[in-house]
Coordinates of C-alpha atoms in Angstrom, one line a residue:
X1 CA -2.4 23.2 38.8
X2 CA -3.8 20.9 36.3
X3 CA -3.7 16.9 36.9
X4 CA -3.2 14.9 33.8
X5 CA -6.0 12.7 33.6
X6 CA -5.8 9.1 32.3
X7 CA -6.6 7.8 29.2
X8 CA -8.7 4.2 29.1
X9 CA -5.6 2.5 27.2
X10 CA -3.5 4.2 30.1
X11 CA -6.3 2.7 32.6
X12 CA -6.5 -0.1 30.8
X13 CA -2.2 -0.7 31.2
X14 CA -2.3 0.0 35.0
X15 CA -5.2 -2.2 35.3
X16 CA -3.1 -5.0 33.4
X17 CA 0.1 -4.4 35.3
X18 CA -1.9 -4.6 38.7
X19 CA -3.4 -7.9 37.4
X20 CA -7.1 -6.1 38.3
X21 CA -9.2 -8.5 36.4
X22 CA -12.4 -6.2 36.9
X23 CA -10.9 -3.0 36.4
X24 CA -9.4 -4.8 33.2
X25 CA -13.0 -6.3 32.5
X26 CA -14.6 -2.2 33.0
X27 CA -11.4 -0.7 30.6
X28 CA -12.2 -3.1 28.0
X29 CA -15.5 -2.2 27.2
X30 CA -15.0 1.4 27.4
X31 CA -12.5 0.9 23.9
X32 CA -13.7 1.2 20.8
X33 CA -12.3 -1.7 18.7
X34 CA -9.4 0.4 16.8
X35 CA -8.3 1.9 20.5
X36 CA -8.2 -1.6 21.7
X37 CA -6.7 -3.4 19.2
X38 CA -4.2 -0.9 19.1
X39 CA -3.0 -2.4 22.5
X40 CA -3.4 -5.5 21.7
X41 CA -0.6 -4.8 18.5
X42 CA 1.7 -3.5 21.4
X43 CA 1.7 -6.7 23.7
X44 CA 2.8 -9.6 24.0
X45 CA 0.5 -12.5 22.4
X46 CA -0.7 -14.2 25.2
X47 CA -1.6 -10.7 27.1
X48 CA -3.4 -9.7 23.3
X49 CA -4.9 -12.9 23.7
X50 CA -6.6 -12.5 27.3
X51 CA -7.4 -9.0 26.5
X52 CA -9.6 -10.3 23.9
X53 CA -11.2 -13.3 26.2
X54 CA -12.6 -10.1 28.1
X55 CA -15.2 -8.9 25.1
X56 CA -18.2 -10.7 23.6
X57 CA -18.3 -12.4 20.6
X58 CA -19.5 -9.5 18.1
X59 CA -16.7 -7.0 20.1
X60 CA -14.0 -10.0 20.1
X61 CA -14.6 -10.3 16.1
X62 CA -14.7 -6.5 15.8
X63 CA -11.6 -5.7 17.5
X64 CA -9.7 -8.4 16.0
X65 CA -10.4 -7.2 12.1
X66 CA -8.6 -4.1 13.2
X67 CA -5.5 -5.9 14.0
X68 CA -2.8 -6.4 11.3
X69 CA -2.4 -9.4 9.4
X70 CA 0.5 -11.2 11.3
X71 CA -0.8 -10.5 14.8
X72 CA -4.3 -12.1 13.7
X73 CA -1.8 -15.3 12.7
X74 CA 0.4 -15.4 15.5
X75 CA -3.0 -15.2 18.1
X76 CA -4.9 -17.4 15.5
X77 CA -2.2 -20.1 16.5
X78 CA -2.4 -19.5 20.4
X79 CA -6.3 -19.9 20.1
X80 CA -7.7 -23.5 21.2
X81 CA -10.0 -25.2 18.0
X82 CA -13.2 -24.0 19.9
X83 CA -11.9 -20.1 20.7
X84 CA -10.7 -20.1 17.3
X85 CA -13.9 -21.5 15.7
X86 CA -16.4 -19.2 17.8
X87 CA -14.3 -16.3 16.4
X88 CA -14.7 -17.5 13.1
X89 CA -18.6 -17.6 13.4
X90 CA -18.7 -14.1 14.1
X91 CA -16.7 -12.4 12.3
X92 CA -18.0 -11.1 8.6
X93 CA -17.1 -13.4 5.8
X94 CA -14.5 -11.6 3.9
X95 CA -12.8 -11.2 7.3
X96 CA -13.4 -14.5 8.2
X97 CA -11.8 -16.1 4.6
X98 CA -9.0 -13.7 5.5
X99 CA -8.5 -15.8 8.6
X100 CA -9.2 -18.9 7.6
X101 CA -6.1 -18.8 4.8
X102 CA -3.7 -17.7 7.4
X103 CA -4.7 -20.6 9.4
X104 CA -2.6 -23.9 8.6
X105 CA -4.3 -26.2 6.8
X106 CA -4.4 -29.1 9.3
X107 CA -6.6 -27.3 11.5
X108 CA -8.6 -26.0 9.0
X109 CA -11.1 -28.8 8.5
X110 CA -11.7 -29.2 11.8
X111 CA -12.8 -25.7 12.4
X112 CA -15.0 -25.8 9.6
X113 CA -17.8 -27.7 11.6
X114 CA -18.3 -24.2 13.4
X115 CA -19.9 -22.8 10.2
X116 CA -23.3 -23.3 8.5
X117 CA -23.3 -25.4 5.5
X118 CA -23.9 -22.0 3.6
X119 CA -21.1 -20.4 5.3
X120 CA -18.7 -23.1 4.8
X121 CA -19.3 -22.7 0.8
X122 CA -18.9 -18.9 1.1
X123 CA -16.3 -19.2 3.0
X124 CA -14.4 -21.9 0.7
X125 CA -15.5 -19.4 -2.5
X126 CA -13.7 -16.4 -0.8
X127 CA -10.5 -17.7 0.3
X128 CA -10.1 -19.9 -3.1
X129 CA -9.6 -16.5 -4.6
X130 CA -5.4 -15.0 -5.0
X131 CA -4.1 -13.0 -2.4
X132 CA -4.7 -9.3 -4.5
X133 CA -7.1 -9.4 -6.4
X134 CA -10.2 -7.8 -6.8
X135 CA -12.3 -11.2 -5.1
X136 CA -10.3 -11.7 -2.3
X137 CA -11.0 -7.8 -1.3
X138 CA -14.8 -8.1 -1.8
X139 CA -17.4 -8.5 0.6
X140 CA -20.5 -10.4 -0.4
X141 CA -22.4 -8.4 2.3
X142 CA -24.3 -6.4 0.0
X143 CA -28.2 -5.9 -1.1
X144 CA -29.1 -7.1 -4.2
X145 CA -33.1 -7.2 -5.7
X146 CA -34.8 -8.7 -8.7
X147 CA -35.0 -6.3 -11.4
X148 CA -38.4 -7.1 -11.5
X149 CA -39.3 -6.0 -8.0
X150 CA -41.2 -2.7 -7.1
X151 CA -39.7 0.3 -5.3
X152 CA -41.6 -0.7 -2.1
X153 CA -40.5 -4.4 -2.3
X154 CA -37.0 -2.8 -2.4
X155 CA -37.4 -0.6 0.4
X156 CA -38.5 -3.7 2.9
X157 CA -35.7 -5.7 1.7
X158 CA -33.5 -3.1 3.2
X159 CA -35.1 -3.2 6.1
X160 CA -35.0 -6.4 6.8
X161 CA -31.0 -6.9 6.0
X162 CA -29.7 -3.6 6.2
X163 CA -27.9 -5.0 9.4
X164 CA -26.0 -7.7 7.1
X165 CA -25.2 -5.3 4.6
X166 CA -22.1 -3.7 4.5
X167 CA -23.2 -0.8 2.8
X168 CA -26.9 0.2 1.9
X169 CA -26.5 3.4 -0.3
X170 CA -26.3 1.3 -3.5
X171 CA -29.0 -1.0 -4.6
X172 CA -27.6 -3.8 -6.8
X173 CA -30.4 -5.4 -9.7
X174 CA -29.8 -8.5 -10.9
X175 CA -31.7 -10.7 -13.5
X176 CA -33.0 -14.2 -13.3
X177 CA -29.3 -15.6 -13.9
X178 CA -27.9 -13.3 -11.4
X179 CA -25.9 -11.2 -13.8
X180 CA -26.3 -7.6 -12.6
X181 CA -28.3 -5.3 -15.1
X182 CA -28.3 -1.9 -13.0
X183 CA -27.8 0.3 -9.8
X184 CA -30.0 2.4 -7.8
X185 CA -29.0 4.9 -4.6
X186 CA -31.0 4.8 -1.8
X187 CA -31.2 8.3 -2.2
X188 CA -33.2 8.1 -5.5
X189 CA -35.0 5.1 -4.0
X190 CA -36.7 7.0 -1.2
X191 CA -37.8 9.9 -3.7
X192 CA -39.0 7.2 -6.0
X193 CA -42.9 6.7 -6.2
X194 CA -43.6 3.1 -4.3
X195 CA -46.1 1.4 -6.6
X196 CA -43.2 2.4 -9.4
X197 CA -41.6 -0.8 -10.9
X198 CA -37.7 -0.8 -10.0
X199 CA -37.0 -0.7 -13.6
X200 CA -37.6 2.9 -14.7
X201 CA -35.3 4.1 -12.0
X202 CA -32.1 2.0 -12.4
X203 CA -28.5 3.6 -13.4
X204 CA -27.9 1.0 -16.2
X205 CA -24.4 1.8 -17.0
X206 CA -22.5 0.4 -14.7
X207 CA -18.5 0.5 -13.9
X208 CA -17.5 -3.6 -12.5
X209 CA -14.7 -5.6 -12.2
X210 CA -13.7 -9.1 -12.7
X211 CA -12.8 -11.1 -9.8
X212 CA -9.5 -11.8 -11.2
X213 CA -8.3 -7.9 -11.4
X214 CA -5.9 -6.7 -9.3
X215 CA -6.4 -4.5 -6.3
X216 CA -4.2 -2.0 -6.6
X217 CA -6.5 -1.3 -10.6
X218 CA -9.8 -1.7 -8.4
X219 CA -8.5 0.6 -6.3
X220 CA -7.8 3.3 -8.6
X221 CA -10.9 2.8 -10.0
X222 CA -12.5 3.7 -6.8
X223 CA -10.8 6.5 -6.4
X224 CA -10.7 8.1 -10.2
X225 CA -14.7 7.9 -10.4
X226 CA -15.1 8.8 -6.8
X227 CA -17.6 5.9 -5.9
X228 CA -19.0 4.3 -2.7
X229 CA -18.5 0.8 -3.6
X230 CA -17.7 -0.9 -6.6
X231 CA -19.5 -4.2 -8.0
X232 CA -17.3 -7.7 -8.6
X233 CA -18.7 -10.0 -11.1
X234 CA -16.9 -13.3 -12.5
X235 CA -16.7 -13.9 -16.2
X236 CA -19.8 -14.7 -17.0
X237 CA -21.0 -10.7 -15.4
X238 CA -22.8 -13.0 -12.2
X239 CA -22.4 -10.3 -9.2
X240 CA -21.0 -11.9 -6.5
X241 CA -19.8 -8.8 -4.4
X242 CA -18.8 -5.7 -3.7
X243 CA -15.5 -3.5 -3.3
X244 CA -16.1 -0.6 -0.3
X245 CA -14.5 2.8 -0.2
X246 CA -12.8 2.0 2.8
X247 CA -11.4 -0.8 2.0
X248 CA -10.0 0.6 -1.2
X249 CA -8.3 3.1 0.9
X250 CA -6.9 0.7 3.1
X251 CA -5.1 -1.3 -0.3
X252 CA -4.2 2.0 -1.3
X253 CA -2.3 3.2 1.9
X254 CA -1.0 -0.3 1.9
X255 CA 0.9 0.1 -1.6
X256 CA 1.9 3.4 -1.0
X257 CA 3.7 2.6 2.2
X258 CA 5.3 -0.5 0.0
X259 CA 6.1 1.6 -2.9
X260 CA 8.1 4.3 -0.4
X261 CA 9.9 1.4 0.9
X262 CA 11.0 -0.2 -2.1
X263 CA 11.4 3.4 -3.0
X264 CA 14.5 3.6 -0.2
X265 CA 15.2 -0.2 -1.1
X266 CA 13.6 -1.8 1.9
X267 CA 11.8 -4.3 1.4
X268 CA 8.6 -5.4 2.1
X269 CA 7.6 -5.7 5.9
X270 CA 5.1 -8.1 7.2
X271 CA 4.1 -5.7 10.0
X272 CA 4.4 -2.3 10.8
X273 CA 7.7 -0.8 11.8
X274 CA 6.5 -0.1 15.4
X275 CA 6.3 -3.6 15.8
X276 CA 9.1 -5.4 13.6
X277 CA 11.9 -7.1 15.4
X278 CA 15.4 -5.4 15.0
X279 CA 16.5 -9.0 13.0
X280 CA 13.2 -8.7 10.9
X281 CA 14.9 -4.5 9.8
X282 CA 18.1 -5.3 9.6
X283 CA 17.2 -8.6 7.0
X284 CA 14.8 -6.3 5.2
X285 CA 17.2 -3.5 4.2
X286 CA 20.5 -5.5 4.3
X287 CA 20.2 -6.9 0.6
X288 CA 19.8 -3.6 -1.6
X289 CA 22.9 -2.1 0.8
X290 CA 24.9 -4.7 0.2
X291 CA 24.4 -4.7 -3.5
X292 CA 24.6 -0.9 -3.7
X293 CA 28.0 -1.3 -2.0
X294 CA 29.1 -3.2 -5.0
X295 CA 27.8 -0.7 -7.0
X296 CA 29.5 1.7 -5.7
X297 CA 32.5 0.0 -6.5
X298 CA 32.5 1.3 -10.2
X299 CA 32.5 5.1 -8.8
X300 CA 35.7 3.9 -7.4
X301 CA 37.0 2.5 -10.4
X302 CA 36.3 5.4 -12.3
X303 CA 38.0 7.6 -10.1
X304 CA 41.5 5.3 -9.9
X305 CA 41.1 5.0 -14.2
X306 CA 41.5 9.3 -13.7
X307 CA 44.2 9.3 -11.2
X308 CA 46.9 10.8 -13.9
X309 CA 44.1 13.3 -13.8
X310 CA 43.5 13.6 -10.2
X311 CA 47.1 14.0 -9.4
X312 CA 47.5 16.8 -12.2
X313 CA 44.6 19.0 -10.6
X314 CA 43.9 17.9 -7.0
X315 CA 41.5 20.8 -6.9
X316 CA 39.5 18.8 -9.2
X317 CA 38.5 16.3 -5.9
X318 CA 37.3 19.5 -3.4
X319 CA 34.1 19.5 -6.0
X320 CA 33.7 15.7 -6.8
X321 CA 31.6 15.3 -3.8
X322 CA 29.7 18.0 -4.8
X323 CA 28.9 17.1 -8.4
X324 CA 27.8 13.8 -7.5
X325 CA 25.6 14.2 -5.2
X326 CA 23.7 17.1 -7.0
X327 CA 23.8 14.5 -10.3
X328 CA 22.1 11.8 -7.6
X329 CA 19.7 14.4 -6.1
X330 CA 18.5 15.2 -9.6
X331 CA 17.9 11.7 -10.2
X332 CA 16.0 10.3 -7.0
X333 CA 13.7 13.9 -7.7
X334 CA 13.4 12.7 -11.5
X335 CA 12.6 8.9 -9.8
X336 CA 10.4 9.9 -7.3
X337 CA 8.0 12.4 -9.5
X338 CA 7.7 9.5 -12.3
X339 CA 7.1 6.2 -9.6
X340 CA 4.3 8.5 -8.2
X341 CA 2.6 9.6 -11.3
X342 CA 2.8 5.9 -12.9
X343 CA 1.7 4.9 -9.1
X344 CA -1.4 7.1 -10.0
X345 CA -2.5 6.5 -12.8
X346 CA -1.0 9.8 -14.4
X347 CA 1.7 8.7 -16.3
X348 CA 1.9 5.7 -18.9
X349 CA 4.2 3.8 -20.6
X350 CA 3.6 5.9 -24.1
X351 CA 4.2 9.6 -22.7
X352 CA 7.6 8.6 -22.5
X353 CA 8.9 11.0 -25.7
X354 CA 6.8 13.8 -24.3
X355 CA 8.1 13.3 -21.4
X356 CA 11.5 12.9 -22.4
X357 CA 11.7 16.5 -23.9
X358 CA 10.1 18.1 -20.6
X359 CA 12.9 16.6 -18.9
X360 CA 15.9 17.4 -21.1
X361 CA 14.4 21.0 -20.8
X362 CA 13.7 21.3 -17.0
X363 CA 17.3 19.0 -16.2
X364 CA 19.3 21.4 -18.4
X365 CA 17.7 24.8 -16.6
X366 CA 18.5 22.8 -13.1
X367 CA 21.9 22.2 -14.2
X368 CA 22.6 25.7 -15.1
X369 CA 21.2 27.2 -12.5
X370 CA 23.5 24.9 -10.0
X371 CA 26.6 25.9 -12.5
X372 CA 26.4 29.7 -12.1
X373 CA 25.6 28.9 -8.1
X374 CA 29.2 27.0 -8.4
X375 CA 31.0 29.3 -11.0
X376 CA 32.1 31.8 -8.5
X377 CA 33.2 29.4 -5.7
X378 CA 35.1 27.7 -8.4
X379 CA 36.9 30.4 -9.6
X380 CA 37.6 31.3 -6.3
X381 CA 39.0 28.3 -4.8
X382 CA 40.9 26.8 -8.0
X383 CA 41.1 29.5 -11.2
X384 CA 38.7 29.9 -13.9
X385 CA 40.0 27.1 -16.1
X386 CA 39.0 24.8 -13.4
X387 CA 35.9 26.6 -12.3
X388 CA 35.1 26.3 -15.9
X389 CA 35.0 22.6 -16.4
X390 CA 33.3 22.2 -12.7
X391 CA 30.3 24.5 -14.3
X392 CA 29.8 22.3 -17.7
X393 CA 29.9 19.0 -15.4
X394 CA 27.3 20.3 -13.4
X395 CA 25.1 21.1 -16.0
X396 CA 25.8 17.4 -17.8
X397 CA 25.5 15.2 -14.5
X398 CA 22.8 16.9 -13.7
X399 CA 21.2 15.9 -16.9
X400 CA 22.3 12.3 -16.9
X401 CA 20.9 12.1 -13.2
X402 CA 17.8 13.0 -14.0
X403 CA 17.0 11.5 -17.3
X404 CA 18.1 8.2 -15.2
X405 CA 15.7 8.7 -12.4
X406 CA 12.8 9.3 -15.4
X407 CA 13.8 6.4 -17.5
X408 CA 14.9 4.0 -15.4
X409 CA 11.1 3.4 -13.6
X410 CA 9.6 2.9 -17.6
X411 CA 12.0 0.8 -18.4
X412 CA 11.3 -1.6 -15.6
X413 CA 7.9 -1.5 -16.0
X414 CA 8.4 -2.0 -19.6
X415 CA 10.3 -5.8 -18.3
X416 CA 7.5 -6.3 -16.4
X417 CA 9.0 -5.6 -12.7
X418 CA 8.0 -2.6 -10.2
X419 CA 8.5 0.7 -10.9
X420 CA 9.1 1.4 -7.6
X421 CA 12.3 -0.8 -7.6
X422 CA 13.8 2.6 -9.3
X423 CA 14.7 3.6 -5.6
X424 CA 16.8 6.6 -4.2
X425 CA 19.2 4.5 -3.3
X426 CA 19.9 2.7 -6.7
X427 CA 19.4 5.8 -9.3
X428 CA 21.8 7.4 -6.6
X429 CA 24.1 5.2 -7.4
X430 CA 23.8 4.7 -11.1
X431 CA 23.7 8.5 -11.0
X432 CA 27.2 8.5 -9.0
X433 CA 29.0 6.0 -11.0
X434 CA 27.8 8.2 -14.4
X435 CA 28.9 11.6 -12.5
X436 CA 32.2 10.6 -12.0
X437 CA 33.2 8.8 -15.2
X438 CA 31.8 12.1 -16.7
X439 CA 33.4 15.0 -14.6
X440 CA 36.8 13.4 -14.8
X441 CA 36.3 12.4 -18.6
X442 CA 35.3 16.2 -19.4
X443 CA 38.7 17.4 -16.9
X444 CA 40.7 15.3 -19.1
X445 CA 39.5 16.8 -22.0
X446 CA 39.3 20.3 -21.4
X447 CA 42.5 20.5 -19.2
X448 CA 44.4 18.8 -22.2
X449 CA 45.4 15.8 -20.4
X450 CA 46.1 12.5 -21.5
X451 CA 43.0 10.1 -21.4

């Protein structure tokens, strides 16, 4: 019989529950960061807090980095000036201006007498930068060299701060006025001859961003050229940091998590899920409900503007449910496939024709495909004459549905909002109230009714 053997966050819990301040002390430093901070997310503050009195400084600053953005706040206001300022010294400085901004303002200056004159005017650089955008994501941990400097010159500056560095693979070259000139791997650095000027080696074609660009662009850019880290420079092309790989992937995640919310009309939460407060959920998704609901309200109208219909064919309402929700299925696929490839760079604003014709094309093989599926169960259940009109409103909604969930995402990036906005929920809907007008507007017809 095999014994299930504990975990350290499971030691770590039973240490904490017994109130075992050395067994606490032993589980703490077994953690890596990310394990402990992941704890730390699932108690309460002042538990997170003591958790954390239990490391050093460099494993205190480490773990709290991994913790989300509104626990680092909420802690950040429990902390005394001096816990608070001893954290700042020692955590990196893009970290640290991300902590410093959160912090409220009175007790801002005080804490600044913690800091180094030089890391007080990094630190008030940094966090004077927006919230998304490409300077507020950089780190100015990076290695940067004259381009006058020799190979070997460059190689013992890397020794010597390779530990401040947040990444040493790319050499950054700069010129008198700090504006960067060229690149060079380490790779091609340690194959280079030592005596050899810097020069003759450097990648002088260079990809950069201003500081002012936006993330979710520097992002992209990370990911379309596939590159380590990418260089920020202010107008003027004066370097003044880098954007990592990982931390591109982390801004990434990030807006794909917000675009699948917005993308089921949630909006945007603070913290993660596992952690949000039931209020917090319900405030978050009530709006777009609520607003849907009154949407929904022209589906109804639609159907009471048919009831002369209705009341001629009841058969006609056993498939209603059925045509709308295929017209709203066709839709949120239609949404979904377009908000991604726009997400991705893949599709722009001026593919929209093209685009247009692929749609009509694939909506209107869809549609017929769904109206022989629903021919026979027509005729079966209410005669061909109403079989007949059920098909042909399956093939139409299904076109309108979809040619609203394609649409509807460039024409709200066209007004400048988010295309993400086109959510399930909301071309559902718009796809509903268009199903119905048009099934009962076509029965009406066909069945030689009365409009």
């Amino acid at each position: 019989m095999t014994t299930h053997k504990a975990s350290p966050q499971e030691r770590l819990q039973q240490a904490m529950r017994a109130s075992d301040a050395e067994a606490i002390r032993a589980c703490v430093s077994q953690l890596h960061p990310v394990d402990l901070a992941e704890v730390c997310r699932d108690e309460m503050p002042y538990a997170a807090l003591a958790l954390l009195s239990f490391l050093g400084a460099t494993a205190r600053a480490a773990t709290f980095t991994e913790l989300p953005p509104e626990r680092q706040r909420r802690l950040a206001e429990l902390m005394t000036e001096e816990e608070l300022g001893d954290l700042l010294e020692s955590l990196a400085p893009g970290a640290r201006a991300d902590l410093f901004k959160q912090v409220e303002a009175g007790r801002r200056q005080g804490l600044l007498r913690y800091l180094t004159a030089e890391e007080q005017r990094e630190l008030e650089r940094l966090a004077s930068y927006p919230e998304g955008t490409a300077g507020a994501l950089m780190t100015p941990q990076f290695v940067a060299v004259p381009e006058t400097a020799t190979v070997q010159e460059v190689l013992e500056v890397l020794q010597q701060h390779s530990d401040e560095a947040e990444t040493i693979y790319q050499v950054y070259a700069l010129d008198e006025s700090g504006q960067l000139v060229g690149t060079i791997s380490l790779r091609k650095l340690i194959l280079a001859r030592p005596s050899a000027p810097l020069a003759g080696y450097l990648t002088r074609d260079v990809l950069t961003v201003e500081v002012a660009a936006p993330q979710e662009g520097v992002a992209e850019m990370i990911s379309r050229y596939d590159l380590l880290a990418l260089p920020v420079v202010e107008a003027d092309g004066r370097l003044v940091g880098i954007v990592t790989y990982d931390d591109a992937m982390t801004v990434a995640e990030e807006e794909a998590t917000e675009d699948m919310h917005k993308g089921m009309s949630i909006a945007r939460l603070e913290g993660s899920v596992r952690t949000a407060r039931p209020f917090e959920l319900y405030r978050k998704r009530v709006g777009w409900l609520v607003l849907l609901v009154f949407a929904n309200i022209f589906a109804g109208a639609g159907i009471a503007h048919f009831e002369a219909t209705i009341e001629a064919y009841i058969a006609l309402v056993f498939f209603l449910p059925l045509l709308v929700d295929s017209s709203g299925n066709a839709g949120a696929q239609a949404a979904t496939l377009m908000v991604r490839g726009m997400a991705t760079g893949e599709v722009r604003r001026s593919d929209w024709a093209r685009l247009l014709g692929r749609e009509v094309a694939v909506a209107l093989a869809l549609g017929l495909t769904m109206a022989l599926c629903i021919l026979g169960i027509g005729t079966l259940r209410a005669g061909p004459e109403i079989a007949s009109v059920v098909a042909i409103s399956m093939v139409l909604v299904v076109l309108m549905g979809s040619l609203i969930g394609m649409l509807l995402p460039l024409g709200l990036e066209r007004l400048g909002l988010d295309p993400a906005t086109a959510s399930a929920p909301l071309v559902t809907s718009l796809a509903d109230i268009v199903g119905v007008v048009l099934y009962f507007a076509l029965a009406t017809a066909m069945l030689g009714l009365p409009a």
